[in-house]
Amino acid sequence: MQSFPLKLQYKGERNYIRGSDIYNAAMDIVQTMLDDQAWINHIVFRGFARNSCDLILEAPKDYSKKAIRAVCTIKHKEKLIPAIIVETNNKINERYGFDENIVLNEVVLQKKSIFQNRRAGFSAIEEIIVLTKHLHNKLIPIQQGRWIFSQLDLIEPFTINNEYCYSIELKQNLANRMTVSNIIEGDRHIGQIRFTVSSI
């Protein structure tokens, strides 16, 4: 078992760690400890983290489930490495600004899809989450709670080329509580993202 602390900050006015920041911080650790060809192809969140988190590779099965905030797999040289992300008792004291409207300045809604005309300069996962949330708020507005990012499944890694724009296509809506949407990078389908309604 190997444990690595994630470099995390609060984003905007949130008092919990955003899923995009956990994914990006975990990716930084994965590519530093393994190599730049390693990537997280699957992550599912089990709860919100308000403190710092650690990425643990190949954790034992009897690891305390109370602290687990996400479960993921890392693809490296055709192998899948299991990992978990756990919340620690270490407080987070830093915060940075994030304006989602920058991402939405160049988007088009069409039926059950949202398209980018231009990248906004943020990471792929950040922009994809903003696009998906905006699509949900337009197509499936809810009276209580909010739509949140809960799972990501990729068949190939995000490109490092920021020239590729993203499209999100809503494919499945389960009782207005959970959804599955396709992620298209340029003209390639690269995976799916799930959103869930949360009361947070």
mmCIF file of N, CA, C and O in Angstrom, residues 23-104:
data_model
loop_
_atom_site.group_PDB
_atom_site.id
_atom_site.type_symbol
_atom_site.label_atom_id
_atom_site.label_comp_id
_atom_site.label_asym_id
_atom_site.label_seq_id
_atom_site.Cartn_x
_atom_site.Cartn_y
_atom_site.Cartn_z
ATOM 1 N N TYR A 23 -9.865 14.888 -8.972
ATOM 2 C CA TYR A 23 -9.405 14.147 -10.149
ATOM 3 C C TYR A 23 -8.070 14.703 -10.652
ATOM 4 O O TYR A 23 -7.125 13.950 -10.906
ATOM 5 N N ASN A 24 -7.979 16.034 -10.792
ATOM 6 C CA ASN A 24 -6.749 16.641 -11.308
ATOM 7 C C ASN A 24 -5.569 16.410 -10.367
ATOM 8 O O ASN A 24 -4.455 16.115 -10.816
ATOM 9 N N ALA A 25 -5.801 16.543 -9.051
ATOM 10 C CA ALA A 25 -4.721 16.336 -8.092
ATOM 11 C C ALA A 25 -4.264 14.882 -8.090
ATOM 12 O O ALA A 25 -3.062 14.597 -7.988
ATOM 13 N N ALA A 26 -5.212 13.960 -8.208
ATOM 14 C CA ALA A 26 -4.862 12.540 -8.266
ATOM 15 C C ALA A 26 -4.090 12.223 -9.542
ATOM 16 O O ALA A 26 -3.127 11.445 -9.527
ATOM 17 N N MET A 27 -4.502 12.840 -10.653
ATOM 18 C CA MET A 27 -3.778 12.639 -11.910
ATOM 19 C C MET A 27 -2.334 13.129 -11.800
ATOM 20 O O MET A 27 -1.409 12.486 -12.326
ATOM 21 N N ASP A 28 -2.132 14.264 -11.132
ATOM 22 C CA ASP A 28 -0.769 14.776 -10.951
ATOM 23 C C ASP A 28 0.094 13.763 -10.202
ATOM 24 O O ASP A 28 1.251 13.518 -10.580
ATOM 25 N N ILE A 29 -0.474 13.163 -9.146
ATOM 26 C CA ILE A 29 0.271 12.172 -8.373
ATOM 27 C C ILE A 29 0.552 10.925 -9.214
ATOM 28 O O ILE A 29 1.673 10.398 -9.237
ATOM 29 N N VAL A 30 -0.471 10.452 -9.908
ATOM 30 C CA VAL A 30 -0.334 9.233 -10.724
ATOM 31 C C VAL A 30 0.771 9.395 -11.760
ATOM 32 O O VAL A 30 1.617 8.508 -11.935
ATOM 33 N N GLN A 31 0.788 10.532 -12.456
ATOM 34 C CA GLN A 31 1.776 10.714 -13.515
ATOM 35 C C GLN A 31 3.163 11.025 -12.965
ATOM 36 O O GLN A 31 4.160 10.776 -13.625
ATOM 37 N N THR A 32 3.234 11.548 -11.745
ATOM 38 C CA THR A 32 4.527 11.776 -11.107
ATOM 39 C C THR A 32 5.122 10.469 -10.592
ATOM 40 O O THR A 32 6.320 10.198 -10.776
ATOM 41 N N MET A 33 4.287 9.642 -9.963
ATOM 42 C CA MET A 33 4.782 8.419 -9.357
ATOM 43 C C MET A 33 4.981 7.293 -10.369
ATOM 44 O O MET A 33 5.828 6.426 -10.174
ATOM 45 N N LEU A 34 4.188 7.274 -11.432
ATOM 46 C CA LEU A 34 4.318 6.232 -12.451
ATOM 47 C C LEU A 34 5.013 6.821 -13.676
ATOM 48 O O LEU A 34 6.214 6.792 -13.775
ATOM 49 N N ASP A 35 4.253 7.372 -14.601
ATOM 50 C CA ASP A 35 4.813 8.139 -15.714
ATOM 51 C C ASP A 35 3.682 8.893 -16.387
ATOM 52 O O ASP A 35 2.508 8.729 -16.032
ATOM 53 N N ASP A 36 4.017 9.727 -17.373
ATOM 54 C CA ASP A 36 2.998 10.597 -17.969
ATOM 55 C C ASP A 36 2.032 9.850 -18.878
ATOM 56 O O ASP A 36 1.113 10.460 -19.437
ATOM 57 N N GLN A 37 2.225 8.550 -19.036
ATOM 58 C CA GLN A 37 1.281 7.745 -19.807
ATOM 59 C C GLN A 37 0.205 7.124 -18.930
ATOM 60 O O GLN A 37 -0.750 6.536 -19.426
ATOM 61 N N ALA A 38 0.361 7.226 -17.620
ATOM 62 C CA ALA A 38 -0.631 6.679 -16.693
ATOM 63 C C ALA A 38 -1.802 7.648 -16.575
ATOM 64 O O ALA A 38 -1.619 8.872 -16.609
ATOM 65 N N TRP A 39 -3.008 7.107 -16.426
ATOM 66 C CA TRP A 39 -4.175 7.985 -16.323
ATOM 67 C C TRP A 39 -5.299 7.285 -15.569
ATOM 68 O O TRP A 39 -5.361 6.056 -15.509
ATOM 69 N N ILE A 40 -6.166 8.082 -14.978
ATOM 70 C CA ILE A 40 -7.302 7.548 -14.228
ATOM 71 C C ILE A 40 -8.461 7.362 -15.198
ATOM 72 O O ILE A 40 -9.006 8.327 -15.733
ATOM 73 N N ASN A 41 -8.843 6.113 -15.422
ATOM 74 C CA ASN A 41 -9.892 5.833 -16.406
ATOM 75 C C ASN A 41 -11.268 5.673 -15.757
ATOM 76 O O ASN A 41 -12.283 5.673 -16.453
ATOM 77 N N HIS A 42 -11.279 5.541 -14.418
ATOM 78 C CA HIS A 42 -12.559 5.362 -13.723
ATOM 79 C C HIS A 42 -12.460 5.969 -12.333
ATOM 80 O O HIS A 42 -11.466 5.750 -11.626
ATOM 81 N N ILE A 43 -13.479 6.750 -11.966
ATOM 82 C CA ILE A 43 -13.560 7.265 -10.601
ATOM 83 C C ILE A 43 -15.025 7.416 -10.229
ATOM 84 O O ILE A 43 -15.836 7.877 -11.047
ATOM 85 N N VAL A 44 -15.375 6.966 -9.043
ATOM 86 C CA VAL A 44 -16.731 7.127 -8.540
ATOM 87 C C VAL A 44 -16.629 7.683 -7.124
ATOM 88 O O VAL A 44 -15.854 7.203 -6.300
ATOM 89 N N PHE A 45 -17.399 8.735 -6.879
ATOM 90 C CA PHE A 45 -17.344 9.415 -5.587
ATOM 91 C C PHE A 45 -18.365 8.822 -4.622
ATOM 92 O O PHE A 45 -19.489 8.514 -4.998
ATOM 93 N N ARG A 46 -17.952 8.714 -3.358
ATOM 94 C CA ARG A 46 -18.798 8.125 -2.320
ATOM 95 C C ARG A 46 -19.224 9.139 -1.260
ATOM 96 O O ARG A 46 -19.919 8.783 -0.316
ATOM 97 N N GLY A 47 -18.765 10.344 -1.376
ATOM 98 C CA GLY A 47 -19.121 11.362 -0.403
ATOM 99 C C GLY A 47 -18.296 12.606 -0.614
ATOM 100 O O GLY A 47 -17.383 12.640 -1.446
ATOM 101 N N PHE A 48 -18.617 13.659 0.126
ATOM 102 C CA PHE A 48 -17.915 14.925 0.008
ATOM 103 C C PHE A 48 -16.761 14.983 0.996
ATOM 104 O O PHE A 48 -16.891 14.542 2.144
ATOM 105 N N ALA A 49 -15.654 15.542 0.560
ATOM 106 C CA ALA A 49 -14.500 15.747 1.429
ATOM 107 C C ALA A 49 -14.371 17.232 1.749
ATOM 108 O O ALA A 49 -14.444 18.073 0.852
ATOM 109 N N ARG A 50 -14.186 17.543 3.020
ATOM 110 C CA ARG A 50 -13.978 18.927 3.442
ATOM 111 C C ARG A 50 -12.561 19.162 3.943
ATOM 112 O O ARG A 50 -12.139 20.298 4.089
ATOM 113 N N ASN A 51 -11.850 18.077 4.201
ATOM 114 C CA ASN A 51 -10.448 18.157 4.608
ATOM 115 C C ASN A 51 -9.556 17.661 3.477
ATOM 116 O O ASN A 51 -10.036 17.229 2.425
ATOM 117 N N SER A 52 -8.256 17.715 3.711
ATOM 118 C CA SER A 52 -7.304 17.203 2.730
ATOM 119 C C SER A 52 -7.518 15.705 2.507
ATOM 120 O O SER A 52 -8.093 15.015 3.355
ATOM 121 N N CYS A 53 -7.035 15.219 1.371
ATOM 122 C CA CYS A 53 -7.227 13.815 1.005
ATOM 123 C C CYS A 53 -5.909 13.187 0.582
ATOM 124 O O CYS A 53 -4.975 13.882 0.155
ATOM 125 N N ASP A 54 -5.855 11.872 0.701
ATOM 126 C CA ASP A 54 -4.714 11.087 0.231
ATOM 127 C C ASP A 54 -5.179 10.106 -0.842
ATOM 128 O O ASP A 54 -6.289 9.558 -0.756
ATOM 129 N N LEU A 55 -4.318 9.892 -1.814
ATOM 130 C CA LEU A 55 -4.516 8.830 -2.800
ATOM 131 C C LEU A 55 -3.765 7.606 -2.310
ATOM 132 O O LEU A 55 -2.567 7.684 -2.018
ATOM 133 N N ILE A 56 -4.462 6.479 -2.198
ATOM 134 C CA ILE A 56 -3.844 5.243 -1.723
ATOM 135 C C ILE A 56 -3.920 4.194 -2.825
ATOM 136 O O ILE A 56 -5.013 3.844 -3.288
ATOM 137 N N LEU A 57 -2.752 3.709 -3.234
ATOM 138 C CA LEU A 57 -2.680 2.680 -4.263
ATOM 139 C C LEU A 57 -2.751 1.301 -3.624
ATOM 140 O O LEU A 57 -2.075 1.034 -2.617
ATOM 141 N N GLU A 58 -3.588 0.449 -4.211
ATOM 142 C CA GLU A 58 -3.716 -0.944 -3.784
ATOM 143 C C GLU A 58 -3.954 -1.050 -2.277
ATOM 144 O O GLU A 58 -3.235 -1.745 -1.546
ATOM 145 N N ALA A 59 -4.980 -0.356 -1.816
ATOM 146 C CA ALA A 59 -5.328 -0.381 -0.389
ATOM 147 C C ALA A 59 -5.848 -1.764 -0.003
ATOM 148 O O ALA A 59 -6.477 -2.459 -0.811
ATOM 149 N N PRO A 60 -5.615 -2.197 1.224
ATOM 150 C CA PRO A 60 -6.150 -3.493 1.668
ATOM 151 C C PRO A 60 -7.668 -3.459 1.728
ATOM 152 O O PRO A 60 -8.281 -2.403 1.917
ATOM 153 N N LYS A 61 -8.286 -4.606 1.558
ATOM 154 C CA LYS A 61 -9.751 -4.670 1.515
ATOM 155 C C LYS A 61 -10.395 -4.289 2.836
ATOM 156 O O LYS A 61 -11.562 -3.899 2.872
ATOM 157 N N ASP A 62 -9.659 -4.400 3.929
ATOM 158 C CA ASP A 62 -10.238 -4.074 5.231
ATOM 159 C C ASP A 62 -10.021 -2.608 5.619
ATOM 160 O O ASP A 62 -10.227 -2.215 6.758
ATOM 161 N N TYR A 63 -9.609 -1.788 4.649
ATOM 162 C CA TYR A 63 -9.409 -0.372 4.944
ATOM 163 C C TYR A 63 -10.745 0.245 5.375
ATOM 164 O O TYR A 63 -11.794 -0.070 4.819
ATOM 165 N N SER A 64 -10.696 1.143 6.359
ATOM 166 C CA SER A 64 -11.917 1.756 6.888
ATOM 167 C C SER A 64 -12.707 2.466 5.794
ATOM 168 O O SER A 64 -12.206 3.382 5.146
ATOM 169 N N LYS A 65 -13.935 2.040 5.585
ATOM 170 C CA LYS A 65 -14.775 2.631 4.549
ATOM 171 C C LYS A 65 -15.289 4.013 4.933
ATOM 172 O O LYS A 65 -15.734 4.778 4.085
ATOM 173 N N LYS A 66 -15.222 4.345 6.214
ATOM 174 C CA LYS A 66 -15.741 5.628 6.669
ATOM 175 C C LYS A 66 -15.001 6.806 6.046
ATOM 176 O O LYS A 66 -15.582 7.863 5.817
ATOM 177 N N ALA A 67 -13.714 6.627 5.788
ATOM 178 C CA ALA A 67 -12.902 7.734 5.285
ATOM 179 C C ALA A 67 -12.828 7.785 3.763
ATOM 180 O O ALA A 67 -12.325 8.758 3.203
ATOM 181 N N ILE A 68 -13.324 6.752 3.069
ATOM 182 C CA ILE A 68 -13.198 6.695 1.612
ATOM 183 C C ILE A 68 -14.159 7.696 0.967
ATOM 184 O O ILE A 68 -15.363 7.670 1.208
ATOM 185 N N ARG A 69 -13.609 8.563 0.129
ATOM 186 C CA ARG A 69 -14.419 9.556 -0.580
ATOM 187 C C ARG A 69 -14.537 9.245 -2.069
ATOM 188 O O ARG A 69 -15.404 9.766 -2.744
ATOM 189 N N ALA A 70 -13.648 8.393 -2.589
ATOM 190 C CA ALA A 70 -13.737 7.994 -4.000
ATOM 191 C C ALA A 70 -12.968 6.693 -4.202
ATOM 192 O O ALA A 70 -12.018 6.397 -3.474
ATOM 193 N N VAL A 71 -13.417 5.937 -5.189
ATOM 194 C CA VAL A 71 -12.740 4.718 -5.621
ATOM 195 C C VAL A 71 -12.392 4.899 -7.088
ATOM 196 O O VAL A 71 -13.217 5.384 -7.870
ATOM 197 N N CYS A 72 -11.180 4.519 -7.463
ATOM 198 C CA CYS A 72 -10.789 4.717 -8.863
ATOM 199 C C CYS A 72 -9.865 3.608 -9.338
ATOM 200 O O CYS A 72 -9.389 2.789 -8.538
ATOM 201 N N THR A 73 -9.635 3.582 -10.640
ATOM 202 C CA THR A 73 -8.639 2.690 -11.226
ATOM 203 C C THR A 73 -7.726 3.512 -12.116
ATOM 204 O O THR A 73 -8.154 4.481 -12.754
ATOM 205 N N ILE A 74 -6.477 3.114 -12.121
ATOM 206 C CA ILE A 74 -5.447 3.796 -12.902
ATOM 207 C C ILE A 74 -4.994 2.851 -14.004
ATOM 208 O O ILE A 74 -4.639 1.696 -13.732
ATOM 209 N N LYS A 75 -5.001 3.336 -15.218
ATOM 210 C CA LYS A 75 -4.529 2.515 -16.339
ATOM 211 C C LYS A 75 -3.069 2.849 -16.605
ATOM 212 O O LYS A 75 -2.720 4.016 -16.820
ATOM 213 N N HIS A 76 -2.234 1.803 -16.579
ATOM 214 C CA HIS A 76 -0.795 2.004 -16.784
ATOM 215 C C HIS A 76 -0.214 0.781 -17.468
ATOM 216 O O HIS A 76 -0.254 -0.328 -16.926
ATOM 217 N N LYS A 77 0.261 0.982 -18.674
ATOM 218 C CA LYS A 77 0.878 -0.103 -19.443
ATOM 219 C C LYS A 77 -0.050 -1.314 -19.524
ATOM 220 O O LYS A 77 0.346 -2.446 -19.233
ATOM 221 N N GLU A 78 -1.289 -1.075 -19.908
ATOM 222 C CA GLU A 78 -2.308 -2.101 -20.099
ATOM 223 C C GLU A 78 -2.732 -2.799 -18.810
ATOM 224 O O GLU A 78 -3.452 -3.791 -18.847
ATOM 225 N N LYS A 79 -2.288 -2.287 -17.679
ATOM 226 C CA LYS A 79 -2.723 -2.828 -16.398
ATOM 227 C C LYS A 79 -3.648 -1.839 -15.708
ATOM 228 O O LYS A 79 -3.556 -0.630 -15.917
ATOM 229 N N LEU A 80 -4.536 -2.355 -14.871
ATOM 230 C CA LEU A 80 -5.413 -1.517 -14.070
ATOM 231 C C LEU A 80 -4.990 -1.604 -12.608
ATOM 232 O O LEU A 80 -4.943 -2.694 -12.033
ATOM 233 N N ILE A 81 -4.676 -0.475 -12.035
ATOM 234 C CA ILE A 81 -4.231 -0.406 -10.645
ATOM 235 C C ILE A 81 -5.365 0.160 -9.802
ATOM 236 O O ILE A 81 -5.815 1.289 -10.036
ATOM 237 N N PRO A 82 -5.863 -0.588 -8.822
ATOM 238 C CA PRO A 82 -6.942 -0.075 -7.974
ATOM 239 C C PRO A 82 -6.415 0.974 -6.991
ATOM 240 O O PRO A 82 -5.274 0.876 -6.508
ATOM 241 N N ALA A 83 -7.246 1.958 -6.702
ATOM 242 C CA ALA A 83 -6.850 3.005 -5.761
ATOM 243 C C ALA A 83 -8.087 3.569 -5.082
ATOM 244 O O ALA A 83 -9.209 3.442 -5.584
ATOM 245 N N ILE A 84 -7.866 4.192 -3.937
ATOM 246 C CA ILE A 84 -8.943 4.887 -3.246
ATOM 247 C C ILE A 84 -8.450 6.275 -2.851
ATOM 248 O O ILE A 84 -7.244 6.529 -2.769
ATOM 249 N N ILE A 85 -9.393 7.161 -2.628
ATOM 250 C CA ILE A 85 -9.086 8.498 -2.135
ATOM 251 C C ILE A 85 -9.774 8.647 -0.796
ATOM 252 O O ILE A 85 -10.993 8.456 -0.691
ATOM 253 N N VAL A 86 -8.989 8.935 0.232
ATOM 254 C CA VAL A 86 -9.519 9.004 1.585
ATOM 255 C C VAL A 86 -9.352 10.411 2.155
ATOM 256 O O VAL A 86 -8.387 11.112 1.844
ATOM 257 N N GLU A 87 -10.300 10.790 2.990
ATOM 258 C CA GLU A 87 -10.234 12.088 3.647
ATOM 259 C C GLU A 87 -9.419 11.962 4.931
ATOM 260 O O GLU A 87 -9.564 11.006 5.683
ATOM 261 N N THR A 88 -8.558 12.947 5.174
ATOM 262 C CA THR A 88 -7.730 12.961 6.369
ATOM 263 C C THR A 88 -8.296 13.973 7.378
ATOM 264 O O THR A 88 -9.334 14.590 7.137
ATOM 265 N N ASN A 89 -7.591 14.173 8.466
ATOM 266 C CA ASN A 89 -7.987 15.166 9.457
ATOM 267 C C ASN A 89 -7.300 16.512 9.238
ATOM 268 O O ASN A 89 -7.492 17.446 10.020
ATOM 269 N N ASN A 90 -6.505 16.607 8.175
ATOM 270 C CA ASN A 90 -5.769 17.838 7.901
ATOM 271 C C ASN A 90 -6.683 18.873 7.246
ATOM 272 O O ASN A 90 -7.319 18.602 6.232
ATOM 273 N N LYS A 91 -6.737 20.052 7.831
ATOM 274 C CA LYS A 91 -7.608 21.110 7.338
ATOM 275 C C LYS A 91 -7.045 21.743 6.066
ATOM 276 O O LYS A 91 -5.845 21.729 5.817
ATOM 277 N N ILE A 92 -7.958 22.303 5.278
ATOM 278 C CA ILE A 92 -7.581 23.051 4.079
ATOM 279 C C ILE A 92 -7.758 24.532 4.367
ATOM 280 O O ILE A 92 -8.824 24.963 4.815
ATOM 281 N N ASN A 93 -6.715 25.310 4.100
ATOM 282 C CA ASN A 93 -6.755 26.732 4.425
ATOM 283 C C ASN A 93 -6.684 27.632 3.196
ATOM 284 O O ASN A 93 -6.753 28.855 3.330
ATOM 285 N N GLU A 94 -6.551 27.034 2.012
ATOM 286 C CA GLU A 94 -6.408 27.847 0.800
ATOM 287 C C GLU A 94 -7.651 27.725 -0.072
ATOM 288 O O GLU A 94 -8.358 26.721 -0.067
ATOM 289 N N ARG A 95 -7.880 28.793 -0.840
ATOM 290 C CA ARG A 95 -9.052 28.866 -1.700
ATOM 291 C C ARG A 95 -8.674 29.629 -2.968
ATOM 292 O O ARG A 95 -7.850 30.544 -2.925
ATOM 293 N N TYR A 96 -9.283 29.266 -4.089
ATOM 294 C CA TYR A 96 -9.032 30.011 -5.326
ATOM 295 C C TYR A 96 -10.345 30.264 -6.052
ATOM 296 O O TYR A 96 -11.323 29.544 -5.873
ATOM 297 N N GLY A 97 -10.351 31.303 -6.857
ATOM 298 C CA GLY A 97 -11.561 31.685 -7.577
ATOM 299 C C GLY A 97 -11.766 30.873 -8.840
ATOM 300 O O GLY A 97 -10.805 30.379 -9.440
ATOM 301 N N PHE A 98 -13.017 30.736 -9.215
ATOM 302 C CA PHE A 98 -13.345 30.000 -10.442
ATOM 303 C C PHE A 98 -14.667 30.527 -10.976
ATOM 304 O O PHE A 98 -15.694 30.422 -10.297
ATOM 305 N N ASP A 99 -14.651 31.105 -12.159
ATOM 306 C CA ASP A 99 -15.848 31.675 -12.766
ATOM 307 C C ASP A 99 -16.368 30.724 -13.841
ATOM 308 O O ASP A 99 -15.811 30.649 -14.939
ATOM 309 N N GLU A 100 -17.441 29.997 -13.528
ATOM 310 C CA GLU A 100 -17.998 29.032 -14.474
ATOM 311 C C GLU A 100 -18.523 29.704 -15.735
ATOM 312 O O GLU A 100 -18.590 29.089 -16.803
ATOM 313 N N ASN A 101 -18.907 30.960 -15.640
ATOM 314 C CA ASN A 101 -19.472 31.656 -16.797
ATOM 315 C C ASN A 101 -18.474 31.779 -17.942
ATOM 316 O O ASN A 101 -18.874 31.894 -19.106
ATOM 317 N N ILE A 102 -17.173 31.749 -17.605
ATOM 318 C CA ILE A 102 -16.161 31.804 -18.670
ATOM 319 C C ILE A 102 -16.298 30.593 -19.583
ATOM 320 O O ILE A 102 -16.159 30.691 -20.805
ATOM 321 N N VAL A 103 -16.601 29.439 -18.995
ATOM 322 C CA VAL A 103 -16.772 28.219 -19.781
ATOM 323 C C VAL A 103 -18.026 28.302 -20.639
ATOM 324 O O VAL A 103 -18.076 27.778 -21.762
ATOM 325 N N LEU A 104 -19.050 28.988 -20.142
ATOM 326 C CA LEU A 104 -20.348 29.011 -20.815
ATOM 327 C C LEU A 104 -20.485 30.125 -21.847
ATOM 328 O O LEU A 104 -21.527 30.247 -22.495
#
